[in-house]
PDB file of N, CA and C in Angstrom:
ATOM      1  N   UNK A 160      66.568  -7.650-116.652  1.00 46.00           N
ATOM      2  CA  UNK A 160      66.002  -8.887-116.410  1.00 46.00           C
ATOM      3  C   UNK A 160      64.753  -9.597-117.046  1.00 46.00           C
ATOM      4  N   UNK A 161      64.850 -10.733-117.663  1.00 44.00           N
ATOM      5  CA  UNK A 161      63.660 -11.041-118.307  1.00 44.00           C
ATOM      6  C   UNK A 161      62.838 -12.055-117.442  1.00 44.00           C
ATOM      7  N   UNK A 162      61.600 -11.494-117.048  1.00 46.00           N
ATOM      8  CA  UNK A 162      60.782 -12.239-116.094  1.00 46.00           C
ATOM      9  C   UNK A 162      60.348 -13.661-116.598  1.00 46.00           C
ATOM     10  N   UNK A 163      60.256 -13.897-117.711  1.00 47.00           N
ATOM     11  CA  UNK A 163      59.854 -15.189-118.385  1.00 47.00           C
ATOM     12  C   UNK A 163      61.098 -16.267-118.007  1.00 47.00           C
ATOM     13  N   UNK A 164      62.111 -15.704-117.913  1.00 46.00           N
ATOM     14  CA  UNK A 164      63.404 -16.724-117.397  1.00 46.00           C
ATOM     15  C   UNK A 164      63.866 -16.778-116.227  1.00 46.00           C
ATOM     16  N   UNK A 165      63.526 -15.785-115.512  1.00 46.00           N
ATOM     17  CA  UNK A 165      63.722 -15.958-113.813  1.00 46.00           C
ATOM     18  C   UNK A 165      62.596 -16.504-113.201  1.00 46.00           C
ATOM     19  N   UNK A 166      61.111 -16.246-113.598  1.00 42.00           N
ATOM     20  CA  UNK A 166      60.138 -17.017-112.950  1.00 42.00           C
ATOM     21  C   UNK A 166      60.116 -18.360-112.394  1.00 42.00           C
ATOM     22  N   UNK A 167      60.656 -19.197-113.536  1.00 47.00           N
ATOM     23  CA  UNK A 167      60.532 -20.726-112.992  1.00 47.00           C
ATOM     24  C   UNK A 167      61.888 -20.990-111.947  1.00 47.00           C
ATOM     25  N   UNK A 168      62.627 -20.314-111.796  1.00 42.00           N
ATOM     26  CA  UNK A 168      63.888 -20.304-110.587  1.00 42.00           C
ATOM     27  C   UNK A 168      63.064 -19.843-109.589  1.00 42.00           C
ATOM     28  N   UNK A 169      62.516 -18.718-109.716  1.00 44.00           N
ATOM     29  CA  UNK A 169      61.775 -18.136-108.340  1.00 44.00           C
ATOM     30  C   UNK A 169      60.876 -19.058-107.584  1.00 44.00           C
ATOM     31  N   UNK A 170      60.068 -19.682-108.620  1.00 41.00           N
ATOM     32  CA  UNK A 170      59.221 -20.712-108.374  1.00 41.00           C
ATOM     33  C   UNK A 170      59.752 -21.719-107.562  1.00 41.00           C
ATOM     34  N   UNK A 171      60.885 -22.062-108.172  1.00 42.00           N
ATOM     35  CA  UNK A 171      61.479 -23.480-107.577  1.00 42.00           C
ATOM     36  C   UNK A 171      61.870 -23.200-106.242  1.00 42.00           C
ATOM     37  N   UNK A 172      62.675 -21.876-106.147  1.00 42.00           N
ATOM     38  CA  UNK A 172      63.256 -21.507-104.656  1.00 42.00           C
ATOM     39  C   UNK A 172      61.882 -21.335-103.731  1.00 42.00           C
ATOM     40  N   UNK A 173      60.728 -20.767-104.225  1.00 43.00           N
ATOM     41  CA  UNK A 173      59.480 -20.561-103.313  1.00 43.00           C
ATOM     42  C   UNK A 173      58.931 -21.924-102.916  1.00 43.00           C
ATOM     43  N   UNK A 174      58.908 -22.846-103.740  1.00 55.00           N
ATOM     44  CA  UNK A 174      58.537 -24.199-103.701  1.00 55.00           C
ATOM     45  C   UNK A 174      59.190 -24.974-102.815  1.00 55.00           C
ATOM     46  N   UNK A 175      60.695 -24.723-102.935  1.00 61.00           N
ATOM     47  CA  UNK A 175      61.498 -25.454-102.158  1.00 61.00           C
ATOM     48  C   UNK A 175      61.515 -25.139-100.370  1.00 61.00           C
ATOM     49  N   UNK A 176      61.281 -23.625-100.395  1.00 88.00           N
ATOM     50  CA  UNK A 176      61.268 -22.884 -99.142  1.00 88.00           C
ATOM     51  C   UNK A 176      59.927 -23.231 -98.385  1.00 88.00           C
ATOM     52  N   UNK A 177      58.673 -23.429 -99.275  1.00 93.00           N
ATOM     53  CA  UNK A 177      57.433 -24.068 -98.765  1.00 93.00           C
ATOM     54  C   UNK A 177      57.509 -25.416 -98.296  1.00 93.00           C
ATOM     55  N   UNK A 178      58.301 -26.265 -99.090  1.00 95.00           N
ATOM     56  CA  UNK A 178      58.690 -27.614 -98.872  1.00 95.00           C
ATOM     57  C   UNK A 178      59.278 -27.730 -97.493  1.00 95.00           C
ATOM     58  N   UNK A 179      60.366 -26.911 -97.278  1.00 96.00           N
ATOM     59  CA  UNK A 179      61.188 -26.859 -95.998  1.00 96.00           C
ATOM     60  C   UNK A 179      60.076 -26.614 -94.973  1.00 96.00           C
ATOM     61  N   UNK A 180      59.582 -25.422 -95.000  1.00 96.00           N
ATOM     62  CA  UNK A 180      58.607 -25.365 -94.091  1.00 96.00           C
ATOM     63  C   UNK A 180      57.630 -26.391 -93.616  1.00 96.00           C
ATOM     64  N   UNK A 181      57.267 -27.101 -94.724  1.00 97.00           N
ATOM     65  CA  UNK A 181      56.241 -28.122 -94.554  1.00 97.00           C
ATOM     66  C   UNK A 181      56.833 -29.526 -93.571  1.00 97.00           C
ATOM     67  N   UNK A 182      57.965 -29.800 -93.979  1.00 97.00           N
ATOM     68  CA  UNK A 182      59.015 -30.611 -93.443  1.00 97.00           C
ATOM     69  C   UNK A 182      59.250 -30.459 -91.848  1.00 97.00           C
ATOM     70  N   UNK A 183      59.553 -29.137 -91.731  1.00 97.00           N
ATOM     71  CA  UNK A 183      60.179 -28.487 -90.400  1.00 97.00           C
ATOM     72  C   UNK A 183      58.586 -28.620 -89.359  1.00 97.00           C
ATOM     73  N   UNK A 184      57.522 -28.024 -90.061  1.00 97.00           N
ATOM     74  CA  UNK A 184      56.232 -28.084 -89.367  1.00 97.00           C
ATOM     75  C   UNK A 184      55.889 -29.720 -89.111  1.00 97.00           C
ATOM     76  N   UNK A 185      56.090 -30.514 -89.818  1.00 98.00           N
ATOM     77  CA  UNK A 185      55.826 -31.978 -89.837  1.00 98.00           C
ATOM     78  C   UNK A 185      56.337 -32.633 -88.556  1.00 98.00           C
ATOM     79  N   UNK A 186      57.812 -32.222 -88.628  1.00 98.00           N
ATOM     80  CA  UNK A 186      58.786 -32.718 -87.683  1.00 98.00           C
ATOM     81  C   UNK A 186      58.476 -32.218 -86.179  1.00 98.00           C
ATOM     82  N   UNK A 187      58.181 -30.987 -86.122  1.00 97.00           N
ATOM     83  CA  UNK A 187      57.960 -30.284 -84.953  1.00 97.00           C
ATOM     84  C   UNK A 187      56.638 -30.893 -84.275  1.00 97.00           C
ATOM     85  N   UNK A 188      55.448 -31.036 -85.182  1.00 97.00           N
ATOM     86  CA  UNK A 188      54.252 -31.194 -84.605  1.00 97.00           C
ATOM     87  C   UNK A 188      54.232 -32.991 -84.153  1.00 97.00           C
ATOM     88  N   UNK A 189      54.897 -33.828 -85.096  1.00 97.00           N
ATOM     89  CA  UNK A 189      55.102 -35.042 -84.713  1.00 97.00           C
ATOM     90  C   UNK A 189      55.812 -35.456 -83.424  1.00 97.00           C
ATOM     91  N   UNK A 190      56.977 -34.682 -83.161  1.00 97.00           N
ATOM     92  CA  UNK A 190      57.835 -34.730 -81.995  1.00 97.00           C
ATOM     93  C   UNK A 190      57.017 -34.348 -80.576  1.00 97.00           C
ATOM     94  N   UNK A 191      56.296 -33.121 -80.792  1.00 96.00           N
ATOM     95  CA  UNK A 191      55.585 -32.443 -79.649  1.00 96.00           C
ATOM     96  C   UNK A 191      54.386 -33.156 -79.344  1.00 96.00           C
ATOM     97  N   UNK A 192      53.417 -33.409 -80.541  1.00 96.00           N
ATOM     98  CA  UNK A 192      51.797 -33.670 -80.403  1.00 96.00           C
ATOM     99  C   UNK A 192      51.630 -35.001 -80.480  1.00 96.00           C
ATOM    100  N   UNK A 193      52.691 -35.677 -81.293  1.00 96.00           N
ATOM    101  CA  UNK A 193      52.041 -37.248 -81.338  1.00 96.00           C
ATOM    102  C   UNK A 193      53.385 -38.202 -80.718  1.00 96.00           C
ATOM    103  N   UNK A 194      54.485 -37.637 -80.593  1.00 96.00           N
ATOM    104  CA  UNK A 194      55.602 -38.619 -80.026  1.00 96.00           C
ATOM    105  C   UNK A 194      55.687 -38.209 -78.466  1.00 96.00           C
ATOM    106  N   UNK A 195      55.103 -36.852 -78.030  1.00 95.00           N
ATOM    107  CA  UNK A 195      55.223 -36.388 -76.722  1.00 95.00           C
ATOM    108  C   UNK A 195      56.672 -36.449 -76.307  1.00 95.00           C
ATOM    109  N   UNK A 196      57.613 -35.977 -77.058  1.00 95.00           N
ATOM    110  CA  UNK A 196      58.940 -36.226 -76.637  1.00 95.00           C
ATOM    111  C   UNK A 196      59.336 -34.489 -75.799  1.00 95.00           C
ATOM    112  N   UNK A 197      58.858 -33.583 -76.700  1.00 92.00           N
ATOM    113  CA  UNK A 197      58.873 -32.309 -76.322  1.00 92.00           C
ATOM    114  C   UNK A 197      57.727 -31.618 -75.785  1.00 92.00           C
ATOM    115  N   UNK A 198      57.640 -30.524 -74.621  1.00 92.00           N
ATOM    116  CA  UNK A 198      56.124 -30.228 -74.460  1.00 92.00           C
ATOM    117  C   UNK A 198      55.957 -28.936 -75.190  1.00 92.00           C
ATOM    118  N   UNK A 199      56.968 -28.334 -75.985  1.00 93.00           N
ATOM    119  CA  UNK A 199      56.643 -27.049 -76.657  1.00 93.00           C
ATOM    120  C   UNK A 199      57.748 -26.886 -77.694  1.00 93.00           C
ATOM    121  N   UNK A 200      57.706 -25.973 -78.619  1.00 92.00           N
ATOM    122  CA  UNK A 200      58.842 -25.722 -79.724  1.00 92.00           C
ATOM    123  C   UNK A 200      59.442 -24.464 -79.203  1.00 92.00           C
ATOM    124  N   UNK A 201      59.376 -23.847 -77.967  1.00 94.00           N
ATOM    125  CA  UNK A 201      59.754 -22.921 -77.348  1.00 94.00           C
ATOM    126  C   UNK A 201      61.583 -23.167 -77.413  1.00 94.00           C
ATOM    127  N   UNK A 202      62.246 -22.192 -78.062  1.00 94.00           N
ATOM    128  CA  UNK A 202      63.568 -22.123 -78.082  1.00 94.00           C
ATOM    129  C   UNK A 202      64.139 -23.177 -79.024  1.00 94.00           C
ATOM    130  N   UNK A 203      63.379 -24.112 -79.943  1.00 96.00           N
ATOM    131  CA  UNK A 203      63.778 -24.860 -81.168  1.00 96.00           C
ATOM    132  C   UNK A 203      63.678 -23.995 -82.190  1.00 96.00           C
ATOM    133  N   UNK A 204      65.063 -23.921 -82.783  1.00 96.00           N
ATOM    134  CA  UNK A 204      65.601 -23.320 -84.022  1.00 96.00           C
ATOM    135  C   UNK A 204      65.854 -24.300 -85.128  1.00 96.00           C
ATOM    136  N   UNK A 205      66.461 -23.841 -86.089  1.00 96.00           N
ATOM    137  CA  UNK A 205      66.975 -24.806 -87.206  1.00 96.00           C
ATOM    138  C   UNK A 205      68.328 -25.120 -86.963  1.00 96.00           C
ATOM    139  N   UNK A 206      68.903 -24.519 -85.843  1.00 97.00           N
ATOM    140  CA  UNK A 206      70.271 -24.734 -85.281  1.00 97.00           C
ATOM    141  C   UNK A 206      70.152 -25.821 -84.188  1.00 97.00           C
ATOM    142  N   UNK A 207      68.939 -26.170 -83.708  1.00 97.00           N
ATOM    143  CA  UNK A 207      68.786 -27.176 -82.316  1.00 97.00           C
ATOM    144  C   UNK A 207      69.205 -28.505 -83.026  1.00 97.00           C
ATOM    145  N   UNK A 208      69.920 -29.303 -82.234  1.00 97.00           N
ATOM    146  CA  UNK A 208      70.307 -30.680 -82.465  1.00 97.00           C
ATOM    147  C   UNK A 208      68.886 -31.454 -82.616  1.00 97.00           C
ATOM    148  N   UNK A 209      69.119 -32.564 -83.297  1.00 97.00           N
ATOM    149  CA  UNK A 209      67.949 -33.624 -83.370  1.00 97.00           C
ATOM    150  C   UNK A 209      67.943 -34.365 -81.988  1.00 97.00           C
ATOM    151  N   UNK A 210      69.451 -34.352 -81.487  1.00 96.00           N
ATOM    152  CA  UNK A 210      69.276 -35.563 -80.006  1.00 96.00           C
ATOM    153  C   UNK A 210      69.160 -34.254 -78.855  1.00 96.00           C
ATOM    154  N   UNK A 211      69.923 -34.524 -77.997  1.00 95.00           N
ATOM    155  CA  UNK A 211      70.433 -34.121 -76.851  1.00 95.00           C
ATOM    156  C   UNK A 211      70.169 -32.359 -76.897  1.00 95.00           C
ATOM    157  N   UNK A 212      69.618 -31.805 -76.140  1.00 94.00           N
ATOM    158  CA  UNK A 212      69.760 -30.118 -76.075  1.00 94.00           C
ATOM    159  C   UNK A 212      68.684 -29.359 -77.466  1.00 94.00           C
ATOM    160  N   UNK A 213      67.978 -30.199 -78.062  1.00 96.00           N
ATOM    161  CA  UNK A 213      67.174 -29.956 -79.224  1.00 96.00           C
ATOM    162  C   UNK A 213      65.939 -30.631 -78.985  1.00 96.00           C
ATOM    163  N   UNK A 214      65.739 -31.409 -80.340  1.00 96.00           N
ATOM    164  CA  UNK A 214      64.373 -32.204 -80.217  1.00 96.00           C
ATOM    165  C   UNK A 214      64.314 -33.467 -79.182  1.00 96.00           C
ATOM    166  N   UNK A 215      65.497 -33.663 -78.532  1.00 96.00           N
ATOM    167  CA  UNK A 215      65.707 -34.915 -77.542  1.00 96.00           C
ATOM    168  C   UNK A 215      65.356 -36.113 -78.111  1.00 96.00           C
ATOM    169  N   UNK A 216      65.499 -36.446 -79.376  1.00 97.00           N
ATOM    170  CA  UNK A 216      65.333 -37.933 -79.891  1.00 97.00           C
ATOM    171  C   UNK A 216      66.228 -38.533 -79.484  1.00 97.00           C
ATOM    172  N   UNK A 217      65.838 -39.825 -78.956  1.00 97.00           N
ATOM    173  CA  UNK A 217      66.992 -40.893 -78.836  1.00 97.00           C
ATOM    174  C   UNK A 217      66.798 -41.986 -79.828  1.00 97.00           C
ATOM    175  N   UNK A 218      67.668 -42.874 -79.941  1.00 95.00           N
ATOM    176  CA  UNK A 218      67.736 -43.711 -81.166  1.00 95.00           C
ATOM    177  C   UNK A 218      66.304 -44.317 -81.786  1.00 95.00           C
ATOM    178  N   UNK A 219      65.794 -44.960 -80.840  1.00 97.00           N
ATOM    179  CA  UNK A 219      64.345 -45.471 -81.289  1.00 97.00           C
ATOM    180  C   UNK A 219      63.359 -44.213 -81.896  1.00 97.00           C
ATOM    181  N   UNK A 220      63.276 -43.256 -81.075  1.00 97.00           N
ATOM    182  CA  UNK A 220      62.475 -42.033 -81.643  1.00 97.00           C
ATOM    183  C   UNK A 220      62.813 -41.753 -82.904  1.00 97.00           C
ATOM    184  N   UNK A 221      64.267 -41.462 -83.196  1.00 98.00           N
ATOM    185  CA  UNK A 221      64.826 -41.186 -84.404  1.00 98.00           C
ATOM    186  C   UNK A 221      64.340 -42.049 -85.520  1.00 98.00           C
ATOM    187  N   UNK A 222      64.186 -43.559 -85.269  1.00 97.00           N
ATOM    188  CA  UNK A 222      63.926 -44.228 -86.326  1.00 97.00           C
ATOM    189  C   UNK A 222      62.303 -44.065 -86.653  1.00 97.00           C
ATOM    190  N   UNK A 223      61.514 -43.849 -85.573  1.00 98.00           N
ATOM    191  CA  UNK A 223      60.038 -43.785 -85.714  1.00 98.00           C
ATOM    192  C   UNK A 223      59.663 -42.494 -86.414  1.00 98.00           C
ATOM    193  N   UNK A 224      60.569 -41.430 -86.195  1.00 98.00           N
ATOM    194  CA  UNK A 224      60.216 -39.974 -86.959  1.00 98.00           C
ATOM    195  C   UNK A 224      60.968 -40.520 -88.421  1.00 98.00           C
ATOM    196  N   UNK A 225      61.929 -41.255 -88.491  1.00 98.00           N
ATOM    197  CA  UNK A 225      62.262 -41.341 -90.031  1.00 98.00           C
ATOM    198  C   UNK A 225      61.337 -42.255 -90.749  1.00 98.00           C
ATOM    199  N   UNK A 226      60.674 -43.115 -89.997  1.00 98.00           N
ATOM    200  CA  UNK A 226      59.619 -44.057 -90.895  1.00 98.00           C
ATOM    201  C   UNK A 226      58.600 -42.976 -91.202  1.00 98.00           C
ATOM    202  N   UNK A 227      57.873 -42.051 -90.135  1.00 98.00           N
ATOM    203  CA  UNK A 227      57.027 -40.910 -90.581  1.00 98.00           C
ATOM    204  C   UNK A 227      57.234 -40.295 -91.641  1.00 98.00           C
ATOM    205  N   UNK A 228      58.443 -39.803 -91.707  1.00 98.00           N
ATOM    206  CA  UNK A 228      58.985 -38.926 -92.728  1.00 98.00           C
ATOM    207  C   UNK A 228      59.029 -39.540 -94.177  1.00 98.00           C
ATOM    208  N   UNK A 229      59.506 -41.002 -94.229  1.00 98.00           N
ATOM    209  CA  UNK A 229      59.470 -41.708 -95.244  1.00 98.00           C
ATOM    210  C   UNK A 229      57.936 -41.627 -95.892  1.00 98.00           C
ATOM    211  N   UNK A 230      56.885 -42.155 -95.024  1.00 97.00           N
ATOM    212  CA  UNK A 230      55.796 -42.297 -95.418  1.00 97.00           C
ATOM    213  C   UNK A 230      55.039 -41.124 -95.711  1.00 97.00           C
ATOM    214  N   UNK A 231      55.112 -39.990 -95.194  1.00 97.00           N
ATOM    215  CA  UNK A 231      54.574 -38.668 -95.457  1.00 97.00           C
ATOM    216  C   UNK A 231      55.167 -37.916 -96.703  1.00 97.00           C
ATOM    217  N   UNK A 232      56.441 -37.883 -97.016  1.00 97.00           N
ATOM    218  CA  UNK A 232      57.153 -37.414 -97.821  1.00 97.00           C
ATOM    219  C   UNK A 232      57.590 -37.996 -98.922  1.00 97.00           C
ATOM    220  N   UNK A 233      57.355 -39.502 -99.111  1.00 97.00           N
ATOM    221  CA  UNK A 233      57.813 -40.090-100.151  1.00 97.00           C
ATOM    222  C   UNK A 233      59.154 -40.405-100.313  1.00 97.00           C
ATOM    223  N   UNK A 234      60.168 -40.511 -99.383  1.00 97.00           N
ATOM    224  CA  UNK A 234      61.462 -40.327 -99.321  1.00 97.00           C
ATOM    225  C   UNK A 234      61.836 -41.849 -98.906  1.00 97.00           C
ATOM    226  N   UNK A 235      63.213 -42.252 -99.116  1.00 97.00           N
ATOM    227  CA  UNK A 235      63.775 -43.540 -98.767  1.00 97.00           C
ATOM    228  C   UNK A 235      64.840 -43.237 -98.032  1.00 97.00           C
ATOM    229  N   UNK A 236      64.699 -43.832 -96.832  1.00 97.00           N
ATOM    230  CA  UNK A 236      66.052 -43.443 -95.889  1.00 97.00           C
ATOM    231  C   UNK A 236      66.414 -44.646 -95.428  1.00 97.00           C
ATOM    232  N   UNK A 237      67.693 -45.382 -96.055  1.00 97.00           N
ATOM    233  CA  UNK A 237      67.672 -46.683 -95.412  1.00 97.00           C
ATOM    234  C   UNK A 237      68.456 -46.870 -94.248  1.00 97.00           C
ATOM    235  N   UNK A 238      68.237 -48.001 -93.549  1.00 95.00           N
ATOM    236  CA  UNK A 238      68.576 -47.991 -92.149  1.00 95.00           C
ATOM    237  C   UNK A 238      70.059 -47.779 -91.794  1.00 95.00           C
ATOM    238  N   UNK A 239      70.896 -48.024 -92.729  1.00 96.00           N
ATOM    239  CA  UNK A 239      72.043 -47.365 -92.555  1.00 96.00           C
ATOM    240  C   UNK A 239      72.447 -45.950 -92.515  1.00 96.00           C
ATOM    241  N   UNK A 240      71.446 -45.398 -92.838  1.00 96.00           N
ATOM    242  CA  UNK A 240      71.213 -43.780 -92.960  1.00 96.00           C
ATOM    243  C   UNK A 240      70.878 -43.322 -91.944  1.00 96.00           C
ATOM    244  N   UNK A 241      70.136 -43.734 -91.103  1.00 96.00           N
ATOM    245  CA  UNK A 241      69.391 -43.354 -90.056  1.00 96.00           C
ATOM    246  C   UNK A 241      70.396 -42.923 -88.839  1.00 96.00           C
ATOM    247  N   UNK A 242      71.436 -43.551 -88.359  1.00 95.00           N
ATOM    248  CA  UNK A 242      72.244 -43.324 -87.311  1.00 95.00           C
ATOM    249  C   UNK A 242      72.875 -41.790 -87.580  1.00 95.00           C
ATOM    250  N   UNK A 243      73.450 -41.812 -88.787  1.00 97.00           N
ATOM    251  CA  UNK A 243      74.211 -40.408 -88.957  1.00 97.00           C
ATOM    252  C   UNK A 243      73.173 -39.115 -89.085  1.00 97.00           C
ATOM    253  N   UNK A 244      71.913 -39.445 -89.029  1.00 97.00           N
ATOM    254  CA  UNK A 244      70.684 -38.262 -88.872  1.00 97.00           C
ATOM    255  C   UNK A 244      70.942 -37.646 -87.585  1.00 97.00           C
ATOM    256  N   UNK A 245      71.206 -38.358 -86.539  1.00 97.00           N
ATOM    257  CA  UNK A 245      71.506 -38.101 -85.200  1.00 97.00           C
ATOM    258  C   UNK A 245      72.468 -36.877 -85.141  1.00 97.00           C
ATOM    259  N   UNK A 246      73.510 -36.597 -85.748  1.00 97.00           N
ATOM    260  CA  UNK A 246      74.272 -35.931 -85.786  1.00 97.00           C
ATOM    261  C   UNK A 246      74.004 -34.280 -86.163  1.00 97.00           C
ATOM    262  N   UNK A 247      72.602 -34.176 -86.875  1.00 98.00           N
ATOM    263  CA  UNK A 247      72.167 -33.104 -87.546  1.00 98.00           C
ATOM    264  C   UNK A 247      71.561 -32.348 -86.830  1.00 98.00           C
ATOM    265  N   UNK A 248      71.242 -30.963 -87.319  1.00 98.00           N
ATOM    266  CA  UNK A 248      70.575 -30.123 -86.755  1.00 98.00           C
ATOM    267  C   UNK A 248      68.924 -30.315 -87.205  1.00 98.00           C
ATOM    268  N   UNK A 249      67.986 -29.492 -86.763  1.00 97.00           N
ATOM    269  CA  UNK A 249      66.520 -29.564 -87.276  1.00 97.00           C
ATOM    270  C   UNK A 249      66.820 -29.140 -88.475  1.00 97.00           C
ATOM    271  N   UNK A 250      67.522 -27.919 -88.893  1.00 97.00           N
ATOM    272  CA  UNK A 250      67.548 -27.253 -90.249  1.00 97.00           C
ATOM    273  C   UNK A 250      68.297 -28.665 -91.112  1.00 97.00           C
ATOM    274  N   UNK A 251      69.109 -29.306 -90.602  1.00 97.00           N
ATOM    275  CA  UNK A 251      70.157 -30.346 -91.415  1.00 97.00           C
ATOM    276  C   UNK A 251      69.205 -31.546 -91.576  1.00 97.00           C
ATOM    277  N   UNK A 252      68.359 -31.818 -90.674  1.00 98.00           N
ATOM    278  CA  UNK A 252      67.387 -32.896 -91.116  1.00 98.00           C
ATOM    279  C   UNK A 252      66.525 -32.508 -92.278  1.00 98.00           C
ATOM    280  N   UNK A 253      65.919 -31.086 -92.175  1.00 97.00           N
ATOM    281  CA  UNK A 253      64.764 -30.814 -93.268  1.00 97.00           C
ATOM    282  C   UNK A 253      65.800 -30.961 -94.533  1.00 97.00           C
ATOM    283  N   UNK A 254      66.941 -30.492 -94.511  1.00 96.00           N
ATOM    284  CA  UNK A 254      67.582 -30.070 -95.916  1.00 96.00           C
ATOM    285  C   UNK A 254      67.898 -31.638 -96.204  1.00 96.00           C
ATOM    286  N   UNK A 255      68.239 -32.724 -95.470  1.00 97.00           N
ATOM    287  CA  UNK A 255      68.306 -33.999 -95.856  1.00 97.00           C
ATOM    288  C   UNK A 255      67.009 -34.716 -96.411  1.00 97.00           C
ATOM    289  N   UNK A 256      66.012 -34.395 -95.943  1.00 97.00           N
ATOM    290  CA  UNK A 256      64.661 -34.956 -96.318  1.00 97.00           C
ATOM    291  C   UNK A 256      64.299 -34.129 -97.897  1.00 97.00           C
ATOM    292  N   UNK A 257      64.507 -32.842 -98.047  1.00 96.00           N
ATOM    293  CA  UNK A 257      64.424 -32.445 -99.156  1.00 96.00           C
ATOM    294  C   UNK A 257      65.505 -32.887-100.380  1.00 96.00           C
ATOM    295  N   UNK A 258      66.602 -33.093-100.010  1.00 95.00           N
ATOM    296  CA  UNK A 258      67.533 -33.770-100.813  1.00 95.00           C
ATOM    297  C   UNK A 258      67.535 -35.143-101.324  1.00 95.00           C
ATOM    298  N   UNK A 259      66.656 -35.579-100.421  1.00 96.00           N
ATOM    299  CA  UNK A 259      66.356 -37.314-100.844  1.00 96.00           C
ATOM    300  C   UNK A 259      65.001 -37.130-101.822  1.00 96.00           C
ATOM    301  N   UNK A 260      64.616 -35.999-102.327  1.00 94.00           N
ATOM    302  CA  UNK A 260      63.478 -35.938-103.324  1.00 94.00           C
ATOM    303  C   UNK A 260      62.179 -35.789-102.505  1.00 94.00           C
ATOM    304  N   UNK A 261      61.840 -35.348-101.168  1.00 94.00           N
ATOM    305  CA  UNK A 261      60.679 -35.229-100.812  1.00 94.00           C
ATOM    306  C   UNK A 261      59.656 -34.534-101.556  1.00 94.00           C
ATOM    307  N   UNK A 262      58.281 -34.790-101.434  1.00 93.00           N
ATOM    308  CA  UNK A 262      57.116 -34.373-102.272  1.00 93.00           C
ATOM    309  C   UNK A 262      56.273 -34.029-101.267  1.00 93.00           C
ATOM    310  N   UNK A 263      55.626 -32.664-101.416  1.00 85.00           N
ATOM    311  CA  UNK A 263      54.534 -32.323-100.553  1.00 85.00           C
ATOM    312  C   UNK A 263      53.275 -33.228-100.646  1.00 85.00           C
TER     313      UNK A 263
END
């Protein structure tokens, strides 16, 4: 295995993982500390739903979080794409933001 040819791929994987973690932390901090929707992150995992039984976001809270994600990570999420976000898990939301070209 040639380190020079695998290094960029490994860096891309590490950087995506770091970005995933940064987005996840931003979502949890925003929902708990700024929007005051959850009291703690106890029991919240990547499999937790964005809505009932997980992050507990209603439609207006999801819009607010989406606007904050757009501003913080430089992504664009059209209004027509916000409602389908409600069917995602926390991990799915993180992946969606990354997939839309999020920048740290």
